[in-house]
Coordinates of C-alpha atoms in Angstrom, one line a residue:
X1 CA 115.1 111.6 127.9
X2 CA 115.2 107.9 126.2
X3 CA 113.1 107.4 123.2
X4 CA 113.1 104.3 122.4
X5 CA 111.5 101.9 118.8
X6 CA 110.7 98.5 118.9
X7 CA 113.3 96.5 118.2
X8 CA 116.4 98.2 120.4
X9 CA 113.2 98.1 123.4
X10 CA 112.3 94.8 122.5
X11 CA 115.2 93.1 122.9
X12 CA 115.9 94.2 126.3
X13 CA 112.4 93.5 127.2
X14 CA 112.5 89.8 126.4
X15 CA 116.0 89.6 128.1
X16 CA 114.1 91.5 131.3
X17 CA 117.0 94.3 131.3
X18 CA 115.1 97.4 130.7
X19 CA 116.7 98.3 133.9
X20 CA 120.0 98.2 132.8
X21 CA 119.6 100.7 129.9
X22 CA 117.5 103.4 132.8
X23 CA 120.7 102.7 135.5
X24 CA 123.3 103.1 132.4
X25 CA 122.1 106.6 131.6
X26 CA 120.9 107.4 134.8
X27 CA 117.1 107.6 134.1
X28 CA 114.0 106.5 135.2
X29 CA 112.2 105.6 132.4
X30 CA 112.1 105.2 128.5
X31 CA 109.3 107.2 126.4
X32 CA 108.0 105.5 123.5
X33 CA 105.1 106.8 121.0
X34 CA 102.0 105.2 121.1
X35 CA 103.3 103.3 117.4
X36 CA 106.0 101.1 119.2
X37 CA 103.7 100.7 122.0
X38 CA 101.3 99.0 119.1
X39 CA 104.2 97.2 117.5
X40 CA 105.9 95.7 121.1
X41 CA 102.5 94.3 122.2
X42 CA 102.0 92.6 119.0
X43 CA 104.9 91.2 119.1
X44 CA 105.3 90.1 122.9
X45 CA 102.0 90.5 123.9
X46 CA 102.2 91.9 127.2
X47 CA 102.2 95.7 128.7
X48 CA 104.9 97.6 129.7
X49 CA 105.6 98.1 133.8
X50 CA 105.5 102.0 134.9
X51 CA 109.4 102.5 133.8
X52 CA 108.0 102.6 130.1
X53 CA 106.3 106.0 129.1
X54 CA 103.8 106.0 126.2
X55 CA 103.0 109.2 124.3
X56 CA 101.4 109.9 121.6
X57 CA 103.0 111.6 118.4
X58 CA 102.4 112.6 115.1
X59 CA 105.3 110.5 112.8
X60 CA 107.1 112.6 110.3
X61 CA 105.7 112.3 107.5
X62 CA 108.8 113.1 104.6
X63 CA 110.7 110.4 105.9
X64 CA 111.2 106.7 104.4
X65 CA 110.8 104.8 106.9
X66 CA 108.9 102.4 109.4
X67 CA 106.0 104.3 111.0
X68 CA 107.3 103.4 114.3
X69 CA 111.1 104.9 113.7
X70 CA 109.3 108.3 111.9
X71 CA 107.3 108.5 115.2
X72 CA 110.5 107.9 117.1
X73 CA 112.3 110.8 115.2
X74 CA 109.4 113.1 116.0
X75 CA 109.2 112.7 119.4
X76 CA 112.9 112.9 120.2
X77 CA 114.5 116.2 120.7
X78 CA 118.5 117.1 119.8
X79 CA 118.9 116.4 124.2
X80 CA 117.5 113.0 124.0
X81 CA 119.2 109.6 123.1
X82 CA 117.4 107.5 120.7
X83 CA 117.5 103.6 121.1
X84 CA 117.0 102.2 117.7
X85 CA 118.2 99.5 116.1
X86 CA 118.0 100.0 112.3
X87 CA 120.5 101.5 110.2
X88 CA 118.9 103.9 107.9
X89 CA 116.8 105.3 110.5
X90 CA 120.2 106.0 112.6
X91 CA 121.3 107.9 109.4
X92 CA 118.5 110.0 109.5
X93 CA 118.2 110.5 113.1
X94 CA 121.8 111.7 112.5
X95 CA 120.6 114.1 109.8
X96 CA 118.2 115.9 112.2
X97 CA 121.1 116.2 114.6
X98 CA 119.2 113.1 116.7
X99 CA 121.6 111.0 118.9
X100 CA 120.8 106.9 118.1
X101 CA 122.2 104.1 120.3
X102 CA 121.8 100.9 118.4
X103 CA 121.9 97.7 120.0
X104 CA 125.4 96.6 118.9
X105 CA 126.7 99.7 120.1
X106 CA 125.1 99.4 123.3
X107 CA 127.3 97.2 125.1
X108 CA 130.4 98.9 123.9
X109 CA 129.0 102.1 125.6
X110 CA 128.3 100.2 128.7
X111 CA 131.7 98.3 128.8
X112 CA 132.8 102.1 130.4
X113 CA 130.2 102.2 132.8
X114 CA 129.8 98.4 134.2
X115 CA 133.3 96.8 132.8
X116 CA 133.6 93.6 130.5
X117 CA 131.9 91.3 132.5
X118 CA 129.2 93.0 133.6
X119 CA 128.5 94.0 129.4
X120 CA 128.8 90.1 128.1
X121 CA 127.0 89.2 131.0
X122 CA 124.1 91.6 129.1
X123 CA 124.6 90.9 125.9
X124 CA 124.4 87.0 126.6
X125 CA 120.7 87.9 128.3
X126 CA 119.5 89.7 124.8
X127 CA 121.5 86.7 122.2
X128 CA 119.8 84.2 124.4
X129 CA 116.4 86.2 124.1
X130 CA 116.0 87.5 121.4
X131 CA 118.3 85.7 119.2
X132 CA 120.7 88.6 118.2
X133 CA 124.2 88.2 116.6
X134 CA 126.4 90.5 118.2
X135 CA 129.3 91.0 115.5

């Protein structure tokens, strides 16, 4: 499963590649707790299609962090990959044995599975976007 926070979903939701990230690991959606859900339509305004699962969660509480990354950590399991974008909520999705995929480290995992152009083609989409710096 793909459990996904705001930021690593928004960004590929303003660039209109959620599809990429479902045909990269061969799924056909993303889950996200209701808490991003909250977050993404505040920021975008819009709903989500039917590739973009919303559950609800209680966040972990012990954690210092965003209430959408806590709720993130809690719904993900040690199986799932977490799409996240920020650094100490990667570190402690680490901690609990959690798998993150940031958004930088994105395209470097799809440069295996699409090739060069294909990624830079993608990473264009979400600079263009959603004004992210690649470094």
């Amino acid at each position: 499963m793909l459990v996904a926070d705001t930021d690593f979903l928004g960004a590929f939701l303003k660039a209109k590649s959620v599809d990429i990230i479902l045909d990269i690991f061969d799924e056909n959606k993303i889950v996200i707790p209701k808490q991003v859900e909250e977050e993404i339509l505040e920021e975008l305004g819009r709903r989500f299609d039917n590739r973009i699962e919303v559950r609800n969660t209680k966040p972990i509480q012990d954690l210092n962090l965003g209430e959408g990354e806590r709720a993130v950590i809690s719904l993900a399991t040690k199986e799932d990959l977490i799409l996240m974008n920020d650094r100490k909520a990667c570190g402690k999705a680490e901690e609990l044995n959690l798998k993150p995929v940031t958004v930088p480290g994105f395209p470097k995992f799809v440069e295996k599975e699409v090739g060069s152009e294909k990624t830079r083609e993608i990473a264009d989409k979400i600079r263009v976007k959603d004004n992210y710096i690649f470094s």
